[in-house]
mmCIF file with all atom_site columns, C-alpha atoms in Angstrom:
data_model
loop_
_atom_site.group_PDB
_atom_site.id
_atom_site.type_symbol
_atom_site.label_atom_id
_atom_site.label_alt_id
_atom_site.label_comp_id
_atom_site.label_asym_id
_atom_site.label_entity_id
_atom_site.label_seq_id
_atom_site.pdbx_PDB_ins_code
_atom_site.Cartn_x
_atom_site.Cartn_y
_atom_site.Cartn_z
_atom_site.occupancy
_atom_site.B_iso_or_equiv
_atom_site.pdbx_formal_charge
_atom_site.auth_seq_id
_atom_site.auth_comp_id
_atom_site.auth_asym_id
_atom_site.auth_atom_id
_atom_site.pdbx_PDB_model_num
ATOM 1   C CA . MET F 1 1   ? 12.897  -202.932 -192.815 1.00 68.00 ? 1   MET F CA 1
ATOM 2   C CA . ALA F 1 2   ? 15.131  -205.868 -192.030 1.00 83.00 ? 2   ALA F CA 1
ATOM 3   C CA . TRP F 1 3   ? 12.205  -208.830 -191.744 1.00 91.00 ? 3   TRP F CA 1
ATOM 4   C CA . ILE F 1 4   ? 11.947  -207.951 -195.419 1.00 94.00 ? 4   ILE F CA 1
ATOM 5   C CA . ASN F 1 5   ? 15.314  -209.877 -196.611 1.00 93.00 ? 5   ASN F CA 1
ATOM 6   C CA . LYS F 1 6   ? 14.363  -213.179 -195.411 1.00 92.00 ? 6   LYS F CA 1
ATOM 7   C CA . TYR F 1 7   ? 11.756  -213.688 -198.052 1.00 94.00 ? 7   TYR F CA 1
ATOM 8   C CA . LEU F 1 8   ? 13.031  -210.884 -201.158 1.00 96.00 ? 8   LEU F CA 1
ATOM 9   C CA . SER F 1 9   ? 16.838  -209.757 -201.266 1.00 95.00 ? 9   SER F CA 1
ATOM 10  C CA . GLU F 1 10  ? 17.640  -206.424 -202.699 1.00 95.00 ? 10  GLU F CA 1
ATOM 11  C CA . LYS F 1 11  ? 17.924  -207.907 -206.084 1.00 96.00 ? 11  LYS F CA 1
ATOM 12  C CA . ASP F 1 12  ? 14.351  -209.516 -205.866 1.00 96.00 ? 12  ASP F CA 1
ATOM 13  C CA . ILE F 1 13  ? 13.003  -206.108 -205.051 1.00 96.00 ? 13  ILE F CA 1
ATOM 14  C CA . GLU F 1 14  ? 15.045  -204.460 -207.721 1.00 96.00 ? 14  GLU F CA 1
ATOM 15  C CA . GLN F 1 15  ? 13.773  -207.151 -210.074 1.00 96.00 ? 15  GLN F CA 1
ATOM 16  C CA . ILE F 1 16  ? 9.899   -206.821 -209.223 1.00 97.00 ? 16  ILE F CA 1
ATOM 17  C CA . SER F 1 17  ? 10.146  -203.119 -209.717 1.00 96.00 ? 17  SER F CA 1
ATOM 18  C CA . GLN F 1 18  ? 11.815  -203.230 -213.076 1.00 96.00 ? 18  GLN F CA 1
ATOM 19  C CA . THR F 1 19  ? 9.176   -206.238 -213.904 1.00 97.00 ? 19  THR F CA 1
ATOM 20  C CA . VAL F 1 20  ? 6.185   -203.394 -213.135 1.00 97.00 ? 20  VAL F CA 1
ATOM 21  C CA . HIS F 1 21  ? 8.135   -200.771 -215.299 1.00 95.00 ? 21  HIS F CA 1
ATOM 22  C CA . VAL F 1 22  ? 8.612   -203.028 -218.475 1.00 95.00 ? 22  VAL F CA 1
ATOM 23  C CA . VAL F 1 23  ? 4.973   -204.404 -218.280 1.00 95.00 ? 23  VAL F CA 1
ATOM 24  C CA . GLU F 1 24  ? 3.578   -200.947 -217.868 1.00 94.00 ? 24  GLU F CA 1
ATOM 25  C CA . GLU F 1 25  ? 5.482   -199.251 -220.833 1.00 93.00 ? 25  GLU F CA 1
ATOM 26  C CA . ASN F 1 26  ? 2.758   -201.528 -222.969 1.00 92.00 ? 26  ASN F CA 1
ATOM 27  C CA . THR F 1 27  ? -0.241  -200.380 -221.142 1.00 93.00 ? 27  THR F CA 1
ATOM 28  C CA . ASP F 1 28  ? -1.846  -197.273 -219.869 1.00 91.00 ? 28  ASP F CA 1
ATOM 29  C CA . GLY F 1 29  ? -2.920  -199.207 -217.171 1.00 93.00 ? 29  GLY F CA 1
ATOM 30  C CA . GLU F 1 30  ? -0.911  -198.911 -213.328 1.00 95.00 ? 30  GLU F CA 1
ATOM 31  C CA . ILE F 1 31  ? 0.118   -202.186 -211.185 1.00 97.00 ? 31  ILE F CA 1
ATOM 32  C CA . VAL F 1 32  ? 1.251   -201.351 -207.787 1.00 97.00 ? 32  VAL F CA 1
ATOM 33  C CA . PRO F 1 33  ? 2.732   -204.392 -205.851 1.00 97.00 ? 33  PRO F CA 1
ATOM 34  C CA . VAL F 1 34  ? 2.639   -204.248 -201.797 1.00 98.00 ? 34  VAL F CA 1
ATOM 35  C CA . ILE F 1 35  ? 3.821   -206.731 -199.562 1.00 97.00 ? 35  ILE F CA 1
ATOM 36  C CA . VAL F 1 36  ? 3.367   -206.352 -195.669 1.00 97.00 ? 36  VAL F CA 1
ATOM 37  C CA . ARG F 1 37  ? 4.457   -208.611 -192.467 1.00 93.00 ? 37  ARG F CA 1
ATOM 38  C CA . ASN F 1 38  ? 0.910   -209.488 -191.322 1.00 93.00 ? 38  ASN F CA 1
ATOM 39  C CA . SER F 1 39  ? -3.034  -208.038 -191.815 1.00 96.00 ? 39  SER F CA 1
ATOM 40  C CA . SER F 1 40  ? -4.330  -210.129 -188.897 1.00 92.00 ? 40  SER F CA 1
ATOM 41  C CA . SER F 1 41  ? -4.804  -208.773 -185.509 1.00 87.00 ? 41  SER F CA 1
ATOM 42  C CA . VAL F 1 42  ? -1.906  -210.740 -183.171 1.00 88.00 ? 42  VAL F CA 1
ATOM 43  C CA . GLY F 1 43  ? -2.059  -208.703 -179.637 1.00 89.00 ? 43  GLY F CA 1
ATOM 44  C CA . HIS F 1 44  ? -4.137  -211.523 -178.063 1.00 90.00 ? 44  HIS F CA 1
ATOM 45  C CA . ILE F 1 45  ? -1.673  -214.013 -178.946 1.00 93.00 ? 45  ILE F CA 1
ATOM 46  C CA . PRO F 1 46  ? 0.897   -213.674 -175.893 1.00 93.00 ? 46  PRO F CA 1
ATOM 47  C CA . MET F 1 47  ? -1.988  -213.655 -173.172 1.00 94.00 ? 47  MET F CA 1
ATOM 48  C CA . THR F 1 48  ? -3.542  -217.018 -174.975 1.00 93.00 ? 48  THR F CA 1
ATOM 49  C CA . LEU F 1 49  ? -0.438  -218.469 -175.301 1.00 94.00 ? 49  LEU F CA 1
ATOM 50  C CA . THR F 1 50  ? 0.423   -217.667 -171.519 1.00 94.00 ? 50  THR F CA 1
ATOM 51  C CA . LEU F 1 51  ? -2.526  -219.285 -170.310 1.00 94.00 ? 51  LEU F CA 1
ATOM 52  C CA . LEU F 1 52  ? -2.045  -222.449 -172.694 1.00 94.00 ? 52  LEU F CA 1
ATOM 53  C CA . LEU F 1 53  ? 1.335   -222.965 -171.458 1.00 94.00 ? 53  LEU F CA 1
ATOM 54  C CA . LEU F 1 54  ? 0.237   -222.401 -167.860 1.00 91.00 ? 54  LEU F CA 1
ATOM 55  C CA . LEU F 1 55  ? -2.318  -225.232 -168.100 1.00 92.00 ? 55  LEU F CA 1
ATOM 56  C CA . ILE F 1 56  ? -0.065  -227.733 -170.118 1.00 93.00 ? 56  ILE F CA 1
ATOM 57  C CA . LEU F 1 57  ? 2.404   -226.818 -166.641 1.00 88.00 ? 57  LEU F CA 1
ATOM 58  C CA . VAL F 1 58  ? -0.147  -227.582 -163.978 1.00 85.00 ? 58  VAL F CA 1
ATOM 59  C CA . ILE F 1 59  ? -1.589  -230.494 -165.725 1.00 89.00 ? 59  ILE F CA 1
ATOM 60  C CA . ALA F 1 60  ? 2.461   -231.842 -165.786 1.00 87.00 ? 60  ALA F CA 1
ATOM 61  C CA . GLU F 1 61  ? 2.833   -231.198 -162.221 1.00 82.00 ? 61  GLU F CA 1
ATOM 62  C CA . LEU F 1 62  ? -0.156  -233.290 -161.088 1.00 82.00 ? 62  LEU F CA 1
ATOM 63  C CA . PRO F 1 63  ? 1.819   -236.614 -160.339 1.00 84.00 ? 63  PRO F CA 1
ATOM 64  C CA . PHE F 1 64  ? 3.943   -234.160 -158.025 1.00 79.00 ? 64  PHE F CA 1
ATOM 65  C CA . ALA F 1 65  ? 1.506   -232.101 -156.405 1.00 74.00 ? 65  ALA F CA 1
ATOM 66  C CA . ASP F 1 66  ? 2.116   -232.852 -152.588 1.00 76.00 ? 66  ASP F CA 1
ATOM 67  C CA . LEU F 1 67  ? 5.508   -231.957 -153.586 1.00 71.00 ? 67  LEU F CA 1
ATOM 68  C CA . LEU F 1 68  ? 5.697   -228.922 -155.859 1.00 69.00 ? 68  LEU F CA 1
ATOM 69  C CA . TRP F 1 69  ? 2.978   -227.094 -153.564 1.00 71.00 ? 69  TRP F CA 1
ATOM 70  C CA . ALA F 1 70  ? 4.498   -227.258 -150.332 1.00 71.00 ? 70  ALA F CA 1
ATOM 71  C CA . THR F 1 71  ? 7.152   -225.183 -149.158 1.00 71.00 ? 71  THR F CA 1
ATOM 72  C CA . PRO F 1 72  ? 9.529   -223.606 -149.897 1.00 77.00 ? 72  PRO F CA 1
ATOM 73  C CA . TRP F 1 73  ? 8.638   -224.653 -154.007 1.00 74.00 ? 73  TRP F CA 1
ATOM 74  C CA . VAL F 1 74  ? 5.569   -222.820 -153.820 1.00 76.00 ? 74  VAL F CA 1
ATOM 75  C CA . TYR F 1 75  ? 7.095   -219.590 -153.201 1.00 82.00 ? 75  TYR F CA 1
ATOM 76  C CA . VAL F 1 76  ? 8.700   -220.663 -156.927 1.00 83.00 ? 76  VAL F CA 1
ATOM 77  C CA . TRP F 1 77  ? 5.013   -220.088 -158.764 1.00 83.00 ? 77  TRP F CA 1
ATOM 78  C CA . PRO F 1 78  ? 4.879   -216.508 -159.044 1.00 87.00 ? 78  PRO F CA 1
ATOM 79  C CA . PHE F 1 79  ? 8.315   -216.291 -160.637 1.00 90.00 ? 79  PHE F CA 1
ATOM 80  C CA . LEU F 1 80  ? 7.541   -219.045 -162.966 1.00 88.00 ? 80  LEU F CA 1
ATOM 81  C CA . VAL F 1 81  ? 4.418   -217.249 -164.243 1.00 90.00 ? 81  VAL F CA 1
ATOM 82  C CA . VAL F 1 82  ? 5.803   -214.540 -164.989 1.00 92.00 ? 82  VAL F CA 1
ATOM 83  C CA . ALA F 1 83  ? 8.666   -216.507 -166.713 1.00 94.00 ? 83  ALA F CA 1
ATOM 84  C CA . VAL F 1 84  ? 6.067   -217.880 -168.705 1.00 94.00 ? 84  VAL F CA 1
ATOM 85  C CA . TYR F 1 85  ? 4.506   -214.570 -169.342 1.00 93.00 ? 85  TYR F CA 1
ATOM 86  C CA . TYR F 1 86  ? 7.775   -213.330 -170.824 1.00 94.00 ? 86  TYR F CA 1
ATOM 87  C CA . LEU F 1 87  ? 8.393   -216.355 -172.945 1.00 95.00 ? 87  LEU F CA 1
ATOM 88  C CA . SER F 1 88  ? 4.803   -216.337 -174.397 1.00 94.00 ? 88  SER F CA 1
ATOM 89  C CA . PHE F 1 89  ? 5.876   -212.672 -175.720 1.00 93.00 ? 89  PHE F CA 1
ATOM 90  C CA . ALA F 1 90  ? 8.922   -213.950 -177.715 1.00 94.00 ? 90  ALA F CA 1
ATOM 91  C CA . LEU F 1 91  ? 7.140   -216.664 -178.972 1.00 94.00 ? 91  LEU F CA 1
ATOM 92  C CA . ALA F 1 92  ? 4.371   -214.556 -180.114 1.00 92.00 ? 92  ALA F CA 1
ATOM 93  C CA . LYS F 1 93  ? 6.642   -212.659 -182.580 1.00 90.00 ? 93  LYS F CA 1
ATOM 94  C CA . PHE F 1 94  ? 7.482   -215.993 -184.898 1.00 90.00 ? 94  PHE F CA 1
ATOM 95  C CA . PRO F 1 95  ? 4.801   -216.009 -187.895 1.00 85.00 ? 95  PRO F CA 1
ATOM 96  C CA . PHE F 1 96  ? 4.485   -219.625 -187.656 1.00 87.00 ? 96  PHE F CA 1
ATOM 97  C CA . ILE F 1 97  ? 3.130   -219.462 -183.565 1.00 91.00 ? 97  ILE F CA 1
ATOM 98  C CA . GLN F 1 98  ? 1.004   -216.482 -184.887 1.00 91.00 ? 98  GLN F CA 1
ATOM 99  C CA . LYS F 1 99  ? -0.445  -218.228 -187.715 1.00 87.00 ? 99  LYS F CA 1
ATOM 100 C CA . ILE F 1 100 ? -1.316  -221.248 -185.026 1.00 90.00 ? 100 ILE F CA 1
ATOM 101 C CA . PHE F 1 101 ? -3.689  -219.041 -183.288 1.00 92.00 ? 101 PHE F CA 1
ATOM 102 C CA . VAL F 1 102 ? -5.382  -217.142 -185.944 1.00 90.00 ? 102 VAL F CA 1
ATOM 103 C CA . PRO F 1 103 ? -8.070  -218.692 -187.281 1.00 91.00 ? 103 PRO F CA 1
ATOM 104 C CA . GLU F 1 104 ? -8.552  -219.063 -191.213 1.00 89.00 ? 104 GLU F CA 1
ATOM 105 C CA . ARG F 1 105 ? -11.514 -217.432 -191.533 1.00 91.00 ? 105 ARG F CA 1
ATOM 106 C CA . ASP F 1 106 ? -10.302 -214.330 -189.655 1.00 93.00 ? 106 ASP F CA 1
ATOM 107 C CA . GLU F 1 107 ? -7.032  -214.527 -191.629 1.00 93.00 ? 107 GLU F CA 1
ATOM 108 C CA . LEU F 1 108 ? -9.100  -214.673 -195.081 1.00 93.00 ? 108 LEU F CA 1
ATOM 109 C CA . ALA F 1 109 ? -11.314 -211.291 -193.983 1.00 95.00 ? 109 ALA F CA 1
ATOM 110 C CA . GLN F 1 110 ? -8.187  -209.508 -192.446 1.00 97.00 ? 110 GLN F CA 1
ATOM 111 C CA . VAL F 1 111 ? -6.096  -209.600 -195.599 1.00 96.00 ? 111 VAL F CA 1
ATOM 112 C CA . HIS F 1 112 ? -8.635  -208.436 -197.561 1.00 96.00 ? 112 HIS F CA 1
ATOM 113 C CA . GLN F 1 113 ? -9.374  -205.452 -195.376 1.00 97.00 ? 113 GLN F CA 1
ATOM 114 C CA . ARG F 1 114 ? -5.695  -204.777 -195.228 1.00 97.00 ? 114 ARG F CA 1
ATOM 115 C CA . ALA F 1 115 ? -5.566  -204.764 -199.156 1.00 97.00 ? 115 ALA F CA 1
ATOM 116 C CA . GLN F 1 116 ? -8.404  -202.683 -199.452 1.00 97.00 ? 116 GLN F CA 1
ATOM 117 C CA . LEU F 1 117 ? -6.740  -200.069 -197.228 1.00 97.00 ? 117 LEU F CA 1
ATOM 118 C CA . GLU F 1 118 ? -3.218  -200.386 -199.108 1.00 98.00 ? 118 GLU F CA 1
ATOM 119 C CA . PHE F 1 119 ? -5.296  -200.209 -202.360 1.00 97.00 ? 119 PHE F CA 1
ATOM 120 C CA . TYR F 1 120 ? -6.431  -196.126 -201.271 1.00 96.00 ? 120 TYR F CA 1
ATOM 121 C CA . LEU F 1 121 ? -3.411  -195.519 -199.280 1.00 96.00 ? 121 LEU F CA 1
ATOM 122 C CA . ASN F 1 122 ? -1.252  -196.183 -202.456 1.00 96.00 ? 122 ASN F CA 1
ATOM 123 C CA . LYS F 1 123 ? -3.902  -193.964 -204.601 1.00 95.00 ? 123 LYS F CA 1
ATOM 124 C CA . ILE F 1 124 ? -4.387  -196.798 -206.764 1.00 96.00 ? 124 ILE F CA 1
ATOM 125 C CA . ASN F 1 125 ? -8.218  -195.646 -207.112 1.00 94.00 ? 125 ASN F CA 1
ATOM 126 C CA . ARG F 1 126 ? -7.066  -192.285 -208.336 1.00 91.00 ? 126 ARG F CA 1
ATOM 127 C CA . THR F 1 127 ? -5.628  -193.142 -212.068 1.00 90.00 ? 127 THR F CA 1
ATOM 128 C CA . GLN F 1 128 ? -7.149  -191.390 -214.674 1.00 86.00 ? 128 GLN F CA 1
ATOM 129 C CA . GLN F 1 129 ? -9.116  -194.128 -216.169 1.00 87.00 ? 129 GLN F CA 1
ATOM 130 C CA . GLY F 1 130 ? -9.546  -196.349 -213.409 1.00 92.00 ? 130 GLY F CA 1
ATOM 131 C CA . THR F 1 131 ? -7.001  -198.846 -214.613 1.00 92.00 ? 131 THR F CA 1
ATOM 132 C CA . GLY F 1 132 ? -4.731  -199.482 -211.278 1.00 95.00 ? 132 GLY F CA 1
ATOM 133 C CA . ILE F 1 133 ? -4.433  -202.730 -210.336 1.00 96.00 ? 133 ILE F CA 1
ATOM 134 C CA . LEU F 1 134 ? -2.966  -203.930 -206.941 1.00 97.00 ? 134 LEU F CA 1
ATOM 135 C CA . ILE F 1 135 ? -1.068  -207.097 -206.360 1.00 98.00 ? 135 ILE F CA 1
ATOM 136 C CA . PHE F 1 136 ? -1.256  -207.444 -202.360 1.00 98.00 ? 136 PHE F CA 1
ATOM 137 C CA . VAL F 1 137 ? 0.787   -210.339 -200.134 1.00 96.00 ? 137 VAL F CA 1
ATOM 138 C CA . SER F 1 138 ? 0.539   -210.398 -196.566 1.00 96.00 ? 138 SER F CA 1
ATOM 139 C CA . VAL F 1 139 ? 3.590   -212.670 -195.536 1.00 94.00 ? 139 VAL F CA 1
ATOM 140 C CA . MET F 1 140 ? 2.228   -213.768 -192.222 1.00 92.00 ? 140 MET F CA 1
ATOM 141 C CA . GLU F 1 141 ? -0.955  -215.539 -193.605 1.00 93.00 ? 141 GLU F CA 1
ATOM 142 C CA . ARG F 1 142 ? 0.810   -216.689 -197.030 1.00 91.00 ? 142 ARG F CA 1
ATOM 143 C CA . LYS F 1 143 ? -2.284  -214.999 -199.181 1.00 93.00 ? 143 LYS F CA 1
ATOM 144 C CA . ALA F 1 144 ? -2.134  -213.047 -201.813 1.00 95.00 ? 144 ALA F CA 1
ATOM 145 C CA . VAL F 1 145 ? -5.441  -210.484 -203.081 1.00 96.00 ? 145 VAL F CA 1
ATOM 146 C CA . ILE F 1 146 ? -5.707  -208.801 -206.315 1.00 96.00 ? 146 ILE F CA 1
ATOM 147 C CA . LEU F 1 147 ? -7.601  -205.741 -206.338 1.00 96.00 ? 147 LEU F CA 1
ATOM 148 C CA . ALA F 1 148 ? -8.691  -204.179 -209.792 1.00 94.00 ? 148 ALA F CA 1
ATOM 149 C CA . ASP F 1 149 ? -10.077 -200.473 -210.320 1.00 95.00 ? 149 ASP F CA 1
ATOM 150 C CA . GLU F 1 150 ? -13.321 -199.866 -212.092 1.00 93.00 ? 150 GLU F CA 1
ATOM 151 C CA . GLY F 1 151 ? -12.234 -198.896 -215.787 1.00 92.00 ? 151 GLY F CA 1
ATOM 152 C CA . ILE F 1 152 ? -10.610 -202.461 -215.552 1.00 92.00 ? 152 ILE F CA 1
ATOM 153 C CA . ASN F 1 153 ? -13.768 -204.312 -213.568 1.00 89.00 ? 153 ASN F CA 1
ATOM 154 C CA . SER F 1 154 ? -16.099 -202.841 -216.221 1.00 89.00 ? 154 SER F CA 1
ATOM 155 C CA . LYS F 1 155 ? -14.334 -205.061 -218.629 1.00 90.00 ? 155 LYS F CA 1
ATOM 156 C CA . LEU F 1 156 ? -12.817 -208.112 -216.867 1.00 88.00 ? 156 LEU F CA 1
ATOM 157 C CA . PRO F 1 157 ? -15.423 -210.203 -214.600 1.00 84.00 ? 157 PRO F CA 1
ATOM 158 C CA . PRO F 1 158 ? -13.430 -210.740 -211.092 1.00 77.00 ? 158 PRO F CA 1
ATOM 159 C CA . GLU F 1 159 ? -12.677 -214.299 -212.224 1.00 83.00 ? 159 GLU F CA 1
ATOM 160 C CA . THR F 1 160 ? -10.303 -212.905 -214.386 1.00 86.00 ? 160 THR F CA 1
ATOM 161 C CA . TRP F 1 161 ? -7.741  -213.088 -211.463 1.00 90.00 ? 161 TRP F CA 1
ATOM 162 C CA . ASN F 1 162 ? -8.047  -216.794 -210.293 1.00 89.00 ? 162 ASN F CA 1
ATOM 163 C CA . GLU F 1 163 ? -6.033  -218.002 -212.342 1.00 89.00 ? 163 GLU F CA 1
ATOM 164 C CA . VAL F 1 164 ? -3.499  -215.553 -211.610 1.00 92.00 ? 164 VAL F CA 1
ATOM 165 C CA . LEU F 1 165 ? -4.117  -215.938 -207.908 1.00 92.00 ? 165 LEU F CA 1
ATOM 166 C CA . GLY F 1 166 ? -3.867  -219.495 -207.774 1.00 91.00 ? 166 GLY F CA 1
ATOM 167 C CA . LYS F 1 167 ? -0.576  -219.861 -210.022 1.00 90.00 ? 167 LYS F CA 1
ATOM 168 C CA . PHE F 1 168 ? 0.801   -216.934 -207.351 1.00 92.00 ? 168 PHE F CA 1
ATOM 169 C CA . SER F 1 169 ? -0.406  -218.506 -204.182 1.00 90.00 ? 169 SER F CA 1
ATOM 170 C CA . GLU F 1 170 ? 1.429   -221.905 -205.130 1.00 91.00 ? 170 GLU F CA 1
ATOM 171 C CA . GLN F 1 171 ? 4.580   -219.974 -205.802 1.00 91.00 ? 171 GLN F CA 1
ATOM 172 C CA . LEU F 1 172 ? 4.399   -218.214 -202.092 1.00 89.00 ? 172 LEU F CA 1
ATOM 173 C CA . HIS F 1 173 ? 3.735   -221.911 -200.427 1.00 88.00 ? 173 HIS F CA 1
ATOM 174 C CA . LYS F 1 174 ? 6.865   -222.828 -202.226 1.00 90.00 ? 174 LYS F CA 1
ATOM 175 C CA . GLY F 1 175 ? 8.563   -219.304 -200.648 1.00 89.00 ? 175 GLY F CA 1
ATOM 176 C CA . ASP F 1 176 ? 9.481   -218.582 -204.353 1.00 92.00 ? 176 ASP F CA 1
ATOM 177 C CA . TRP F 1 177 ? 8.212   -214.535 -203.092 1.00 93.00 ? 177 TRP F CA 1
ATOM 178 C CA . ALA F 1 178 ? 10.057  -213.094 -206.223 1.00 94.00 ? 178 ALA F CA 1
ATOM 179 C CA . ALA F 1 179 ? 9.101   -215.328 -209.056 1.00 95.00 ? 179 ALA F CA 1
ATOM 180 C CA . GLY F 1 180 ? 5.664   -215.019 -207.611 1.00 95.00 ? 180 GLY F CA 1
ATOM 181 C CA . PHE F 1 181 ? 5.459   -211.281 -207.645 1.00 97.00 ? 181 PHE F CA 1
ATOM 182 C CA . THR F 1 182 ? 6.987   -211.247 -211.394 1.00 96.00 ? 182 THR F CA 1
ATOM 183 C CA . ALA F 1 183 ? 5.004   -213.836 -212.874 1.00 95.00 ? 183 ALA F CA 1
ATOM 184 C CA . ALA F 1 184 ? 1.401   -212.100 -211.064 1.00 96.00 ? 184 ALA F CA 1
ATOM 185 C CA . ILE F 1 185 ? 2.557   -208.293 -212.557 1.00 97.00 ? 185 ILE F CA 1
ATOM 186 C CA . GLU F 1 186 ? 3.124   -209.844 -216.316 1.00 96.00 ? 186 GLU F CA 1
ATOM 187 C CA . ALA F 1 187 ? 0.076   -211.781 -215.917 1.00 95.00 ? 187 ALA F CA 1
ATOM 188 C CA . CYS F 1 188 ? -2.054  -208.561 -215.147 1.00 95.00 ? 188 CYS F CA 1
ATOM 189 C CA . GLY F 1 189 ? -0.195  -206.713 -217.733 1.00 93.00 ? 189 GLY F CA 1
ATOM 190 C CA . LYS F 1 190 ? -1.005  -208.909 -220.393 1.00 93.00 ? 190 LYS F CA 1
ATOM 191 C CA . HIS F 1 191 ? -4.966  -208.381 -219.373 1.00 92.00 ? 191 HIS F CA 1
ATOM 192 C CA . LEU F 1 192 ? -4.166  -204.719 -219.268 1.00 91.00 ? 192 LEU F CA 1
ATOM 193 C CA . HIS F 1 193 ? -2.086  -204.528 -222.539 1.00 92.00 ? 193 HIS F CA 1
ATOM 194 C CA . GLN F 1 194 ? -5.390  -206.040 -224.187 1.00 92.00 ? 194 GLN F CA 1
ATOM 195 C CA . HIS F 1 195 ? -7.921  -203.640 -223.221 1.00 91.00 ? 195 HIS F CA 1
ATOM 196 C CA . PHE F 1 196 ? -5.675  -200.821 -222.263 1.00 90.00 ? 196 PHE F CA 1
ATOM 197 C CA . PRO F 1 197 ? -3.047  -200.502 -224.741 1.00 91.00 ? 197 PRO F CA 1
ATOM 198 C CA . HIS F 1 198 ? -0.380  -197.929 -224.408 1.00 88.00 ? 198 HIS F CA 1
ATOM 199 C CA . THR F 1 199 ? -1.284  -194.883 -226.096 1.00 85.00 ? 199 THR F CA 1
ATOM 200 C CA . ASP F 1 200 ? 0.645   -190.985 -226.396 1.00 71.00 ? 200 ASP F CA 1
ATOM 201 C CA . ASP F 1 201 ? -1.256  -189.558 -223.882 1.00 69.00 ? 201 ASP F CA 1
ATOM 202 C CA . GLY F 1 202 ? -0.690  -192.205 -221.224 1.00 62.00 ? 202 GLY F CA 1
ATOM 203 C CA . HIS F 1 203 ? 1.937   -191.619 -218.930 1.00 77.00 ? 203 HIS F CA 1
ATOM 204 C CA . ASN F 1 204 ? 3.338   -192.876 -215.535 1.00 82.00 ? 204 ASN F CA 1
ATOM 205 C CA . GLN F 1 205 ? 0.965   -192.166 -212.858 1.00 88.00 ? 205 GLN F CA 1
ATOM 206 C CA . LEU F 1 206 ? 1.943   -194.324 -209.802 1.00 92.00 ? 206 LEU F CA 1
ATOM 207 C CA . LYS F 1 207 ? 5.497   -195.336 -209.029 1.00 90.00 ? 207 LYS F CA 1
ATOM 208 C CA . ASN F 1 208 ? 6.785   -198.672 -210.197 1.00 91.00 ? 208 ASN F CA 1
ATOM 209 C CA . ASN F 1 209 ? 8.509   -199.623 -206.866 1.00 95.00 ? 209 ASN F CA 1
ATOM 210 C CA . LEU F 1 210 ? 7.248   -202.751 -204.352 1.00 97.00 ? 210 LEU F CA 1
ATOM 211 C CA . VAL F 1 211 ? 5.868   -201.329 -201.415 1.00 97.00 ? 211 VAL F CA 1
ATOM 212 C CA . ILE F 1 212 ? 7.027   -202.463 -198.578 1.00 96.00 ? 212 ILE F CA 1
ATOM 213 C CA . ARG F 1 213 ? 5.119   -202.191 -194.912 1.00 93.00 ? 213 ARG F CA 1
#
């Protein structure tokens, strides 16, 4: 997954995984960090971008319409439409273009849906005491989500994670992904240690590595 190297180096990835390992030595809780390229549906963007570019092109050529819509120039238009179509597909691969064409409300909803999916895909809901935590980041949207299992939610209100998310989001917008993950893992670890300290019966139930999708 070469795309991740733009945001996290191999050293960063190892540091994040090591932070999980160190934090979990003091608690029976489980922390799973996950990063995905995007959560939002972007399949509509190439066609939307094609229509937008063609509209701009038509408006721009209006002063020259008598010339450009006459023979032989009129035969160029089908090839121009095809070229704009393929250009739109190329542009639609850029995250900043994708972000422009996905409304903020849709981003929030789809990021939370993806976080919930990852919660179950990574079996965070299967810890013995319900003490799993997902720290989720979607790169394109630059949004983070923290989901805690029932055992944690019974002791801590959802508002507990707002402060952690606030600081995490600041780091993401600065582009300091590794520091954001590390700080969030350590902050969640403090809450877990307080309510679920490490016991002799406790054992590592989930992998400690950063999940990349």
